[in-house]
Amino acid sequence: MTIKEIAALAGTSRGTVDRVLNGRGNVNSELADRIISIATQNNYQPNQHAQALIKSRKHMTIGVVINSLGNEFFDDVLRGIHDRAQKYLSSGFSIIVKEIKGYDGNEQISAIDMVLEHDVDALAIMPLDLPEVREKLKSLKIPIVMFNTDIQMDKLAFVGCDYYNSGGLSGDIAKLIMGSRGGKIGIVIGSFMMQGHKLRISGFTDSVNTNENMNIVACVENADDDSRSYEVTKELISEHHPDLIYFGAAGVKGGVEAVLDSNENIQIITVDETTPTREYLDKGVISATVTQQPYIQGVLTIKILYNYLSSKKPPRERYNYTENQVKLRNSK
Amino acid sequence: MTIKEIAALAGTSRGTVDRVLNGRGNVNSELADRIISIATQNNYQPNQHAQALIKSRKHMTIGVVINSLGNEFFDDVLRGIHDRAQKYLSSGFSIIVKEIKGYDGNEQISAIDMVLEHDVDALAIMPLDLPEVREKLKSLKIPIVMFNTDIQMDKLAFVGCDYYNSGGLSGDIAKLIMGSRGGKIGIVIGSFMMQGHKLRISGFTDSVNTNENMNIVACVENADDDSRSYEVTKELISEHHPDLIYFGAAGVKGGVEAVLDSNENIQIITVDETTPTREYLDKGVISATVTQQPYIQGVLTIKILYNYLSSKKPPRERYNYTENQVKLRNSK
DNA sequence: CTGAAAGCGCTTACAG
DNA sequence: CTGAAAGCGCTTACAG
């Protein structure tokens, strides 16, 4: 069933059918009713490819602000972003990516301004949870997708990790390792100020607490920094002598080195999969790591914005959580 | 960059550019070179939507033969197949699916004949490793994708599990559970005649053997059948009193019941995620299961055939292995 | 309020 | 070996 066929059946032109079916108004209501009933009776579905072909006439750009410099985790996210953008390339689509380092509010705001200068039609960002950033984002008139980090604010969609579940899954691994014997557990996290990190701690705690022989003896912050991580982990070990440590954020390399230097027999669970994590996994230094599909995070962010810009349809889900996956030595 | 622009730059017509870019031959080689260099220099990407719009003219059908009846595992595979087919629906595409039960060669052959009667342009099948099936497939003149099960034969592509790796990953889990203490391990598999099952055993064995305290004390067949599984598992337990059992194929429900009835403290690792597996995972009866992305297997099978039929391009990889994933209680 | 026509980027007969 | 033309299903000015 095509617009042409509907027009023939209704005894009118394709233009008029288009007006009715797409609510562009100014059509005699009797005619309109006739067209609508023909379309619904025949279960008319517009040809996606024909519609997309026309859309490729108007160019659109998505701006991406990402705190990726100096953080290998985001390599995969960026790959996902670029791969998806590449796929839409021929449809008159482009992205402008601004990479920044660290977590400074003003820097993020000027990064936003920078991409706005390119007259972008939408924004993808991992927003810092600061009043000035929030204000800035609220002032924008374009759709926003938040990825990896969520802040409480109106948005088209969020794409990222379900942090509570990630912690819960890590707790499952801890239970697998410790069995009914249980033992002492230490947690090393980036910052108690980070929503995601706090959620990982509660997920982990709730999961582990179902076994009364497992005791969380300490929970410390490493500010996502390797040398700081080394220090706090060293201290944690000498003070508590844990049987297992859960590194729930970045700073894995520094923390693991502290474990190795301690010469104690400590099991290790981490998050994400970067070069050092993979090496530690291969060497059997760490038992498991829980990943969050960073590549898919990038892909999905662009996909949602592209679909919204080209058909005005919001995504099916506002909150799009990627899968938390357990990776062991033989995992691909 | 469009074909029109390339034609203008090369001083020729769109038809000729099309012939060159799509290898339809019969073009003066000098002209062809010029066109190719213009296209590559400008990073020409054909507009997917325009191509898809045209493809929707010719109808094509893929036949699917799947031994899914009575085996819940294939529900997800079928979902993947249908979802992908649905996606191509408006492009004049359809599938004809023949579900069969059990593993009888003649039944599979008549299922093939049945879909062939619908004049299919390609075949997706999980072939039985039998001479008569092989002969039948060899006699076909249409492209074939084998999914889930591979047999040695020329084919467009295979989509399915890397069985050796699946076994290796299950071995990793066993090591995680048993730690340096080690223990006795039993294996329950479908059949030593099944290539995939044998590979899972070697992957598991090779992985586990890196720890000399872990001993595989028995390896038995359950014919993928629950009541048979109950019997052999019961026997295995009373004879060897293992600390852990790896169920590397179907028949999980029967086997696990035997473990529960034995009242011994035995850890369990399984493969795939069906309703009973999920329940056992939630109840903490089994420690982990290793899945093989059945949904993706379905999607990829149709995707490869669709792309091949509509653009004559073979898939990038002949062997497409889906990811083996560790699932614990908190896994989604 | 309505229709005829042009066009999106590509492919496909057809004529030479 | 090559080009002109028609057409895929839809949308968009434009003319009435």
XYZ file of C-alpha atoms (C1' of nucleotides) in Angstrom:
696
model
C 0.000 0.000 0.000
C 1.454 3.355 -1.089
C 0.332 6.964 -1.028
C -0.299 6.674 -4.743
C -2.718 3.790 -4.225
C -4.523 5.582 -1.418
C -4.890 8.646 -3.629
C -6.382 6.533 -6.409
C -8.832 4.842 -4.050
C -9.862 8.176 -2.550
C -10.080 9.824 -5.942
C -7.615 12.573 -5.057
C -3.925 13.438 -5.435
C -0.852 12.238 -3.574
C -0.280 15.741 -2.241
C -3.624 15.772 -0.510
C -3.123 12.322 0.952
C 0.214 13.487 2.307
C -1.418 16.531 3.894
C -3.980 14.383 5.685
C -1.664 11.592 6.797
C 0.916 14.014 8.142
C -1.496 16.500 9.652
C -0.462 19.427 7.506
C -4.060 20.714 7.628
C -6.225 22.532 5.096
C -8.114 19.582 3.712
C -11.854 19.160 3.332
C -12.889 17.124 6.344
C -14.995 14.642 4.380
C -12.111 13.922 2.024
C -9.782 13.688 4.997
C -11.982 11.140 6.727
C -12.164 9.069 3.580
C -8.389 9.072 3.217
C -7.830 8.162 6.840
C -10.260 5.277 6.722
C -8.676 3.904 3.554
C -5.218 4.145 5.094
C -6.184 2.470 8.344
C -8.250 -0.215 6.663
C -5.298 -1.150 4.493
C -2.832 -0.878 7.376
C -0.823 1.696 5.488
C 2.809 1.972 6.592
C 4.862 4.750 5.028
C 8.018 3.493 3.370
C 10.828 4.391 5.761
C 13.436 4.508 3.041
C 11.519 6.974 0.916
C 10.998 9.233 3.925
C 14.631 8.967 4.936
C 15.759 9.748 1.402
C 13.941 13.051 1.527
C 15.223 13.926 4.968
C 18.777 13.575 3.711
C 18.198 16.879 1.965
C 18.437 18.927 5.105
C 21.721 18.764 6.913
C 21.854 18.326 10.653
C 24.610 18.343 13.228
C 24.897 16.920 16.705
C 27.334 18.415 19.185
C 29.125 16.075 21.591
C 30.839 17.214 24.787
C 32.826 14.440 26.435
C 35.278 14.433 29.356
C 37.433 11.831 27.697
C 40.966 13.209 27.616
C 43.307 11.114 29.718
C 40.652 8.478 30.409
C 40.978 5.349 28.319
C 37.472 4.190 29.231
C 36.001 6.695 26.819
C 37.915 5.360 23.815
C 35.171 2.806 23.248
C 32.409 5.338 23.808
C 33.987 7.603 21.205
C 34.358 4.700 18.797
C 30.656 4.024 19.150
C 29.841 7.688 18.561
C 31.992 7.954 15.464
C 30.940 4.612 13.989
C 27.295 5.549 14.247
C 27.869 9.031 12.865
C 29.741 7.461 9.955
C 26.727 5.314 9.276
C 24.490 8.372 8.982
C 27.059 10.319 6.978
C 25.297 9.910 3.656
C 22.065 11.168 5.157
C 23.391 14.681 5.458
C 24.439 14.151 9.040
C 27.514 15.195 10.961
C 28.815 15.489 14.494
C 31.139 17.944 16.160
C 32.986 16.469 19.128
C 34.627 18.507 21.881
C 36.834 16.437 24.166
C 37.805 17.895 27.525
C 39.942 16.801 30.453
C 38.961 16.562 34.079
C 35.768 17.685 35.751
C 35.745 21.483 35.863
C 32.343 23.128 35.493
C 33.528 26.226 33.672
C 35.523 24.180 31.251
C 32.493 22.092 30.447
C 30.391 25.205 29.936
C 32.873 26.695 27.511
C 32.994 23.354 25.697
C 29.220 23.582 25.320
C 29.541 27.101 23.963
C 32.161 25.911 21.550
C 29.943 23.273 19.965
C 26.973 25.664 19.986
C 28.946 27.983 17.731
C 28.731 25.274 15.085
C 24.973 25.730 15.115
C 24.245 22.192 16.308
C 20.702 20.796 16.255
C 21.157 18.679 19.378
C 23.605 18.040 22.190
C 25.079 14.865 23.674
C 26.870 15.413 26.965
C 28.025 13.723 30.169
C 27.001 16.579 32.444
C 28.723 17.516 35.677
C 26.309 17.764 38.567
C 26.919 21.465 39.234
C 24.393 24.334 39.431
C 26.125 26.356 36.722
C 26.176 23.422 34.297
C 22.546 22.678 34.995
C 21.606 26.311 34.388
C 23.543 26.333 31.160
C 21.819 23.193 29.904
C 18.395 24.454 30.932
C 18.917 27.576 28.855
C 19.417 25.575 25.656
C 16.584 25.251 23.160
C 17.840 22.027 21.553
C 17.229 18.397 22.577
C 19.807 16.927 24.964
C 20.866 13.340 25.537
C 22.947 12.640 28.634
C 25.283 9.689 28.426
C 27.369 7.896 31.033
C 26.473 10.453 33.708
C 22.966 11.499 34.613
C 21.833 14.624 36.419
C 18.340 15.377 37.554
C 16.953 17.562 34.790
C 14.586 17.422 31.890
C 16.196 15.642 28.943
C 15.368 13.686 25.821
C 17.077 10.589 27.189
C 19.798 9.150 29.367
C 22.119 6.434 28.068
C 24.473 4.711 30.437
C 25.222 2.342 33.227
C 22.791 1.092 35.832
C 25.251 1.691 38.647
C 23.277 -0.010 41.368
C 23.029 -3.159 39.268
C 26.733 -2.966 38.455
C 27.514 -2.990 42.164
C 25.076 -5.839 42.727
C 26.726 -7.929 40.050
C 30.140 -7.304 41.589
C 28.651 -8.448 44.880
C 27.542 -11.660 43.160
C 31.109 -12.267 42.066
C 32.381 -11.644 45.593
C 29.912 -14.232 46.885
C 31.054 -16.702 44.239
C 34.659 -16.275 45.309
C 34.145 -16.303 49.049
C 31.443 -18.946 49.137
C 29.866 -19.728 52.473
C 33.202 -19.144 54.209
C 32.863 -15.385 53.784
C 35.610 -12.944 54.728
C 36.593 -9.290 54.996
C 35.917 -6.930 52.120
C 37.349 -3.507 51.316
C 35.822 -1.061 48.821
C 37.770 1.558 46.904
C 35.681 4.105 45.030
C 36.270 7.441 43.268
C 34.211 9.820 45.330
C 31.241 9.707 47.670
C 30.080 12.856 45.849
C 29.505 10.942 42.647
C 25.968 9.623 42.319
C 27.111 6.610 40.279
C 29.799 5.629 42.744
C 27.409 5.836 45.676
C 24.941 3.639 43.810
C 27.618 1.054 43.102
C 28.417 0.909 46.797
C 24.790 0.331 47.764
C 24.284 -2.266 45.046
C 27.391 -4.087 46.151
C 26.509 -3.850 49.829
C 22.933 -5.026 49.348
C 24.125 -7.998 47.320
C 26.893 -9.000 49.719
C 24.794 -8.549 52.855
C 22.692 -11.591 51.974
C 25.651 -13.595 53.254
C 26.257 -12.849 56.927
C 29.825 -14.114 56.884
C 30.893 -11.419 54.471
C 31.853 -8.166 56.148
C 32.602 -4.873 54.487
C 35.360 -3.533 56.707
C 36.252 -0.330 54.887
C 35.169 1.958 52.059
C 37.632 4.613 50.884
C 37.921 7.252 48.131
C 40.723 7.457 45.570
C 39.493 10.456 43.541
C 39.789 8.306 40.373
C 43.518 8.910 40.585
C 46.183 6.191 40.419
C 48.707 7.550 42.899
C 45.994 8.474 45.364
C 44.543 5.011 44.763
C 47.870 3.403 45.628
C 48.033 5.288 48.916
C 44.506 4.656 50.151
C 44.609 0.988 49.114
C 47.930 0.470 50.891
C 46.495 2.029 54.015
C 43.305 -0.020 53.742
C 45.320 -3.234 53.519
C 47.669 -2.555 56.400
C 44.794 -1.495 58.596
C 42.182 -4.165 57.747
C 43.888 -7.062 55.897
C 40.856 -7.702 53.665
C 40.351 -10.966 51.764
C 38.872 -9.133 48.822
C 38.852 -5.595 47.442
C 36.234 -4.159 45.114
C 37.493 -1.285 42.987
C 34.265 0.379 41.904
C 35.707 3.191 39.777
C 38.894 4.332 38.029
C 42.328 4.219 39.657
C 42.503 0.438 39.265
C 46.151 0.381 38.227
C 47.364 2.237 41.303
C 45.173 0.213 43.626
C 46.197 -3.144 42.226
C 49.860 -2.212 42.530
C 49.318 -1.557 46.209
C 47.772 -5.021 46.537
C 50.705 -6.645 44.747
C 53.231 -4.741 46.849
C 51.502 -5.844 50.027
C 52.227 -9.512 49.263
C 48.965 -10.442 50.900
C 46.545 -12.914 49.363
C 43.736 -10.593 48.281
C 41.122 -11.256 45.611
C 40.307 -8.319 43.367
C 37.160 -7.271 41.512
C 37.173 -4.181 39.310
C 34.939 -2.249 36.915
C 35.438 -1.533 33.211
C 38.020 -2.952 30.869
C 41.056 -0.846 30.045
C 44.529 -1.971 29.039
C 45.819 -2.554 32.580
C 42.580 -4.261 33.635
C 42.801 -6.661 30.693
C 46.428 -7.421 31.528
C 45.655 -8.077 35.168
C 42.806 -10.337 34.085
C 45.086 -12.310 31.761
C 47.731 -12.674 34.442
C 45.184 -13.803 37.000
C 45.908 -10.824 39.228
C 42.282 -9.764 39.283
C 39.426 -12.270 39.368
C 36.827 -10.413 37.352
C 35.769 -7.034 36.087
C 32.269 -5.725 35.440
C 31.881 -3.765 32.218
C 29.107 -1.453 31.009
C 29.152 -1.669 27.190
C 30.870 1.651 26.535
C 30.740 1.153 22.764
C 26.978 0.704 22.855
C 26.685 3.830 25.007
C 28.227 5.828 22.183
C 26.172 4.163 19.468
C 22.885 4.531 21.288
C 23.434 8.195 22.138
C 23.855 9.136 18.500
C 21.110 6.790 17.350
C 18.544 8.329 19.680
C 19.391 11.880 18.674
C 19.438 11.046 14.978
C 16.055 9.371 15.123
C 14.618 12.248 17.090
C 15.940 14.908 14.761
C 14.816 13.119 11.638
C 11.370 12.002 12.705
C 10.550 14.059 15.805
C 9.851 10.856 17.652
C 11.263 10.637 21.177
C 13.017 7.370 22.076
C 10.896 4.508 23.342
C 12.622 4.699 26.728
C 13.862 7.810 28.464
C 16.333 5.810 30.547
C 18.445 3.486 28.445
C 20.636 1.304 30.612
C 23.381 -0.697 28.982
C 24.106 -4.207 30.187
C 26.519 -4.816 33.033
C 28.670 -7.764 32.027
C 30.980 -10.028 34.024
C 34.328 -10.436 32.294
C 36.734 -13.219 33.196
C 40.017 -14.251 31.627
C 38.418 -16.121 28.711
C 35.859 -13.389 27.991
C 36.162 -11.763 24.601
C 28.967 13.588 -2.757
C 26.443 11.871 -5.010
C 26.596 9.765 -8.150
C 25.408 12.788 -10.068
C 28.348 14.853 -8.858
C 30.813 12.100 -9.630
C 29.369 11.788 -13.119
C 29.749 15.530 -13.667
C 33.353 15.527 -12.443
C 34.199 12.529 -14.609
C 32.357 13.930 -17.594
C 30.091 10.930 -17.964
C 26.599 9.760 -17.055
C 25.148 8.458 -13.805
C 24.538 5.086 -15.406
C 28.204 4.609 -16.164
C 29.265 5.683 -12.689
C 26.826 3.162 -11.297
C 28.294 0.404 -13.467
C 31.811 1.131 -12.240
C 31.016 1.592 -8.578
C 28.956 -1.569 -8.455
C 31.154 -3.696 -10.655
C 28.586 -4.299 -13.336
C 31.413 -4.368 -15.893
C 31.596 -3.207 -19.496
C 33.167 0.174 -18.930
C 36.262 1.609 -20.585
C 39.054 1.022 -18.086
C 40.433 4.560 -18.261
C 37.040 6.023 -17.546
C 36.524 3.471 -14.792
C 39.811 4.413 -13.114
C 38.903 8.076 -13.271
C 35.538 7.419 -11.680
C 37.022 5.263 -8.945
C 39.665 7.801 -8.058
C 37.102 10.604 -7.897
C 34.891 8.494 -5.665
C 37.659 7.461 -3.287
C 39.196 10.931 -3.142
C 35.852 12.372 -2.138
C 35.116 9.515 0.218
C 31.917 8.730 -1.632
C 29.345 6.825 0.390
C 26.243 5.656 -1.452
C 23.048 6.904 0.138
C 21.661 3.896 1.998
C 18.118 5.170 1.833
C 18.106 5.601 -1.911
C 19.500 2.101 -2.355
C 17.000 0.633 0.046
C 14.157 2.422 -1.680
C 15.018 0.718 -4.944
C 15.514 -2.692 -3.387
C 11.973 -2.548 -2.106
C 10.943 -3.165 -5.702
C 12.046 -6.753 -5.933
C 10.654 -9.131 -3.449
C 12.907 -11.697 -1.848
C 12.373 -14.514 0.585
C 14.649 -16.339 2.965
C 13.791 -19.837 4.116
C 14.587 -20.798 7.703
C 14.781 -24.389 8.961
C 15.133 -24.593 12.724
C 14.982 -27.533 15.164
C 13.246 -25.425 17.753
C 10.116 -27.283 18.757
C 10.256 -28.311 22.378
C 13.506 -26.441 23.008
C 13.064 -23.139 24.779
C 16.602 -22.031 23.925
C 15.498 -21.266 20.376
C 12.755 -18.850 21.432
C 15.316 -16.044 21.539
C 16.891 -17.107 18.246
C 13.469 -17.006 16.619
C 12.750 -13.618 18.147
C 15.955 -12.324 16.594
C 15.021 -13.793 13.233
C 11.526 -12.323 13.231
C 12.558 -8.918 14.572
C 15.129 -8.521 11.843
C 12.754 -9.727 9.163
C 10.188 -7.218 10.411
C 12.763 -4.483 10.012
C 13.224 -5.354 6.351
C 9.509 -5.772 5.757
C 8.964 -2.507 3.907
C 11.874 -3.416 1.661
C 9.887 -6.178 -0.024
C 11.399 -8.839 2.156
C 9.901 -11.878 3.823
C 10.891 -15.086 5.543
C 9.322 -18.508 5.628
C 10.127 -20.417 8.810
C 9.842 -24.185 9.210
C 10.162 -25.346 12.800
C 10.895 -29.005 13.440
C 11.336 -31.189 16.510
C 14.233 -33.443 17.335
C 17.232 -34.348 15.236
C 16.090 -36.680 12.485
C 17.887 -36.333 9.158
C 14.954 -37.180 6.938
C 12.722 -34.787 8.779
C 15.222 -32.002 8.275
C 15.483 -32.823 4.595
C 11.749 -32.670 4.076
C 11.694 -29.391 5.992
C 14.248 -28.053 3.517
C 12.081 -29.237 0.632
C 9.114 -27.566 2.196
C 10.712 -24.112 2.319
C 12.184 -24.622 -1.155
C 8.671 -24.940 -2.507
C 8.162 -21.310 -1.550
C 10.842 -20.426 -4.031
C 13.224 -18.978 -1.457
C 16.289 -16.988 -2.481
C 18.446 -18.215 0.391
C 18.436 -20.682 3.260
C 19.222 -20.374 6.959
C 19.604 -23.690 8.725
C 21.119 -25.436 11.744
C 22.281 -28.503 9.824
C 22.543 -31.991 11.262
C 25.947 -33.529 10.681
C 24.660 -36.413 8.540
C 25.751 -37.459 5.017
C 22.243 -37.203 3.588
C 21.747 -33.681 4.937
C 25.129 -32.626 3.640
C 24.316 -34.012 0.188
C 20.991 -32.252 0.185
C 22.568 -28.915 1.069
C 25.331 -29.348 -1.481
C 22.722 -29.826 -4.198
C 21.158 -26.417 -3.535
C 21.971 -23.486 -5.786
C 21.117 -20.770 -3.247
C 23.329 -19.190 -0.581
C 23.263 -20.899 2.828
C 23.957 -19.538 6.279
C 24.404 -22.074 9.060
C 23.492 -20.898 12.507
C 24.012 -22.412 15.953
C 25.410 -25.636 14.481
C 28.231 -25.834 11.983
C 29.107 -28.684 9.647
C 32.141 -28.872 7.446
C 30.881 -27.687 4.093
C 31.025 -24.709 1.833
C 28.676 -21.975 3.049
C 28.126 -18.248 2.924
C 28.657 -17.942 6.661
C 28.328 -19.552 10.062
C 26.714 -17.699 12.952
C 26.887 -19.182 16.405
C 28.718 -20.055 19.540
C 32.454 -20.456 19.959
C 32.052 -23.667 21.924
C 35.670 -24.027 22.991
C 35.636 -20.527 24.412
C 32.317 -21.208 26.134
C 33.885 -24.163 27.912
C 36.943 -22.090 28.788
C 34.815 -19.391 30.349
C 32.934 -21.980 32.409
C 36.322 -23.249 33.543
C 37.188 -19.715 34.669
C 34.052 -19.654 36.785
C 34.938 -23.029 38.302
C 38.356 -21.655 39.238
C 36.750 -18.587 40.769
C 34.513 -20.766 42.920
C 37.078 -23.349 43.975
C 39.982 -20.969 44.376
C 43.364 -22.482 45.227
C 41.664 -25.155 47.328
C 40.464 -26.983 44.212
C 38.193 -29.998 44.340
C 36.457 -32.678 42.325
C 34.561 -31.773 39.173
C 31.929 -33.676 37.190
C 30.864 -32.834 33.645
C 27.455 -33.603 32.177
C 27.137 -33.084 28.439
C 24.623 -33.972 25.712
C 26.598 -36.266 23.485
C 30.213 -36.982 22.649
C 29.045 -37.165 19.034
C 28.221 -33.465 18.982
C 31.117 -31.349 17.793
C 30.058 -28.391 19.953
C 29.768 -30.479 23.100
C 33.191 -32.012 22.597
C 34.654 -28.551 22.127
C 33.053 -27.314 25.324
C 34.646 -30.200 27.204
C 38.116 -29.422 25.862
C 37.743 -25.704 26.516
C 36.609 -26.409 30.057
C 39.333 -28.987 30.662
C 42.122 -26.797 29.289
C 40.983 -23.899 31.439
C 40.603 -25.937 34.627
C 43.855 -27.849 34.193
C 45.902 -24.729 34.908
C 45.029 -25.388 38.537
C 46.462 -28.737 39.618
C 44.158 -29.064 42.594
C 41.118 -29.238 40.390
C 40.325 -32.713 39.139
C 37.764 -33.714 36.575
C 36.557 -37.011 37.974
C 33.813 -37.871 35.478
C 32.273 -36.837 32.186
C 28.903 -38.310 31.243
C 26.263 -37.957 28.509
C 22.607 -37.079 29.094
C 21.395 -36.988 25.462
C 20.037 -33.473 26.101
C 17.162 -35.151 27.885
C 15.913 -34.237 31.359
C 15.011 -37.659 32.700
C 18.212 -39.182 31.314
C 20.036 -36.216 32.806
C 18.546 -36.931 36.212
C 19.724 -40.544 36.087
C 23.305 -39.981 34.942
C 23.766 -37.056 37.331
C 22.449 -39.082 40.252
C 24.864 -41.864 39.372
C 27.749 -39.433 38.939
C 27.113 -37.980 42.389
C 26.799 -41.244 44.269
C 29.915 -42.589 42.594
C 32.224 -39.553 42.749
C 30.782 -37.002 45.221
C 31.983 -34.019 43.163
C 32.302 -30.503 44.584
C 31.120 -28.959 41.339
C 29.216 -30.054 38.249
C 29.395 -28.369 34.861
C 26.307 -28.912 32.721
C 27.585 -28.108 29.250
C 24.378 -28.680 27.278
C 20.611 -29.069 27.658
C 18.999 -31.266 30.321
C 19.836 -28.778 33.059
C 16.509 -29.127 34.836
C 16.806 -32.895 35.258
C 20.429 -32.713 36.309
C 19.900 -29.981 38.865
C 17.026 -31.925 40.413
C 19.365 -34.859 40.920
C 21.812 -32.542 42.687
C 19.079 -31.161 44.939
C 17.796 -34.640 45.740
C 21.292 -35.791 46.670
C 21.439 -33.261 49.520
C 25.158 -32.893 48.895
C 26.867 -29.502 48.761
C 27.616 -29.215 45.054
C 28.251 -26.038 43.086
C 26.637 -25.878 39.664
C 27.603 -24.154 36.429
C 25.326 -24.380 33.380
C 25.014 -23.074 29.832
C 22.270 -20.925 28.297
C 19.419 -19.158 30.018
C 15.994 -20.765 29.942
C 13.153 -20.431 32.435
C 14.431 -23.120 34.847
C 18.020 -21.852 34.587
C 16.905 -18.336 35.452
C 14.897 -19.611 38.392
C 17.806 -21.672 39.714
C 20.038 -18.622 39.355
C 17.599 -16.454 41.289
C 17.270 -19.036 44.040
C 21.019 -19.427 44.304
C 20.822 -23.095 43.307
C 23.248 -22.624 40.449
C 26.240 -20.296 40.663
C 26.438 -19.106 37.089
C 25.428 -19.863 33.539
C 27.277 -19.063 30.325
C 25.084 -17.733 27.525
C 25.732 -17.363 23.815
C 23.570 -14.415 22.671
C 20.819 -16.449 21.011
C 18.884 -13.322 20.000
C 21.925 -11.950 18.178
C 22.367 -15.297 16.452
C 18.936 -14.880 14.902
C 19.440 -11.243 13.994
C 22.841 -11.776 12.437
C 21.730 -14.757 10.371
C 19.001 -12.738 8.671
C 21.160 -9.629 8.408
C 23.940 -11.477 6.593
C 21.567 -13.110 4.130
C 19.657 -9.887 3.507
C 22.828 -7.948 2.816
C 24.119 -10.666 0.561
C 20.923 -10.935 -1.437
C 20.518 -7.215 -1.835
C 24.081 -6.224 -2.618
C 25.838 -9.465 -3.553
C 28.471 -8.733 -0.954
C 29.523 -11.675 1.224
C 29.784 -10.962 4.960
C 33.031 -9.539 6.271
C 33.636 -12.709 8.279
C 32.704 -16.238 7.293
C 32.699 -17.359 10.935
C 30.654 -15.080 13.122
C 30.960 -16.067 16.748
C 28.610 -14.517 19.232
C 29.887 -13.544 22.651
C 29.913 -16.037 25.497
C 28.658 -14.204 28.550
C 28.783 -15.033 32.236
C 25.398 -14.569 33.874
C 25.005 -14.331 37.640
C 21.948 -13.604 39.730
C 22.042 -9.833 39.158
C 22.687 -10.125 35.419
C 19.982 -8.708 33.213
C -8.813 23.782 -0.340
C -6.511 20.896 -4.227
C -3.596 19.011 -7.994
C 0.405 18.728 -11.172
C 5.133 18.647 -11.165
C 9.754 18.447 -9.562
C 13.007 16.231 -6.921
C 15.663 13.219 -3.017
C 19.937 9.519 -4.861
C 20.018 5.595 -6.726
C 19.185 1.457 -10.234
C 17.318 -0.534 -14.286
C 15.874 -1.553 -18.686
C 16.357 0.347 -23.278
C 18.381 2.261 -27.325
C 22.215 3.065 -29.685
C 30.897 0.439 -24.242
C 27.696 4.581 -23.050
C 23.788 7.817 -22.207
C 18.922 9.339 -21.681
C 14.954 8.286 -19.360
C 11.865 6.181 -16.193
C 10.905 4.972 -11.719
C 11.235 3.487 -6.332
C 7.611 6.210 -2.454
C 7.574 10.110 -0.494
C 7.595 15.534 0.339
C 7.694 20.176 -1.142
C 7.056 24.316 -3.334
C 4.014 26.286 -6.766
C -0.052 27.505 -9.223
C -4.627 27.823 -9.203
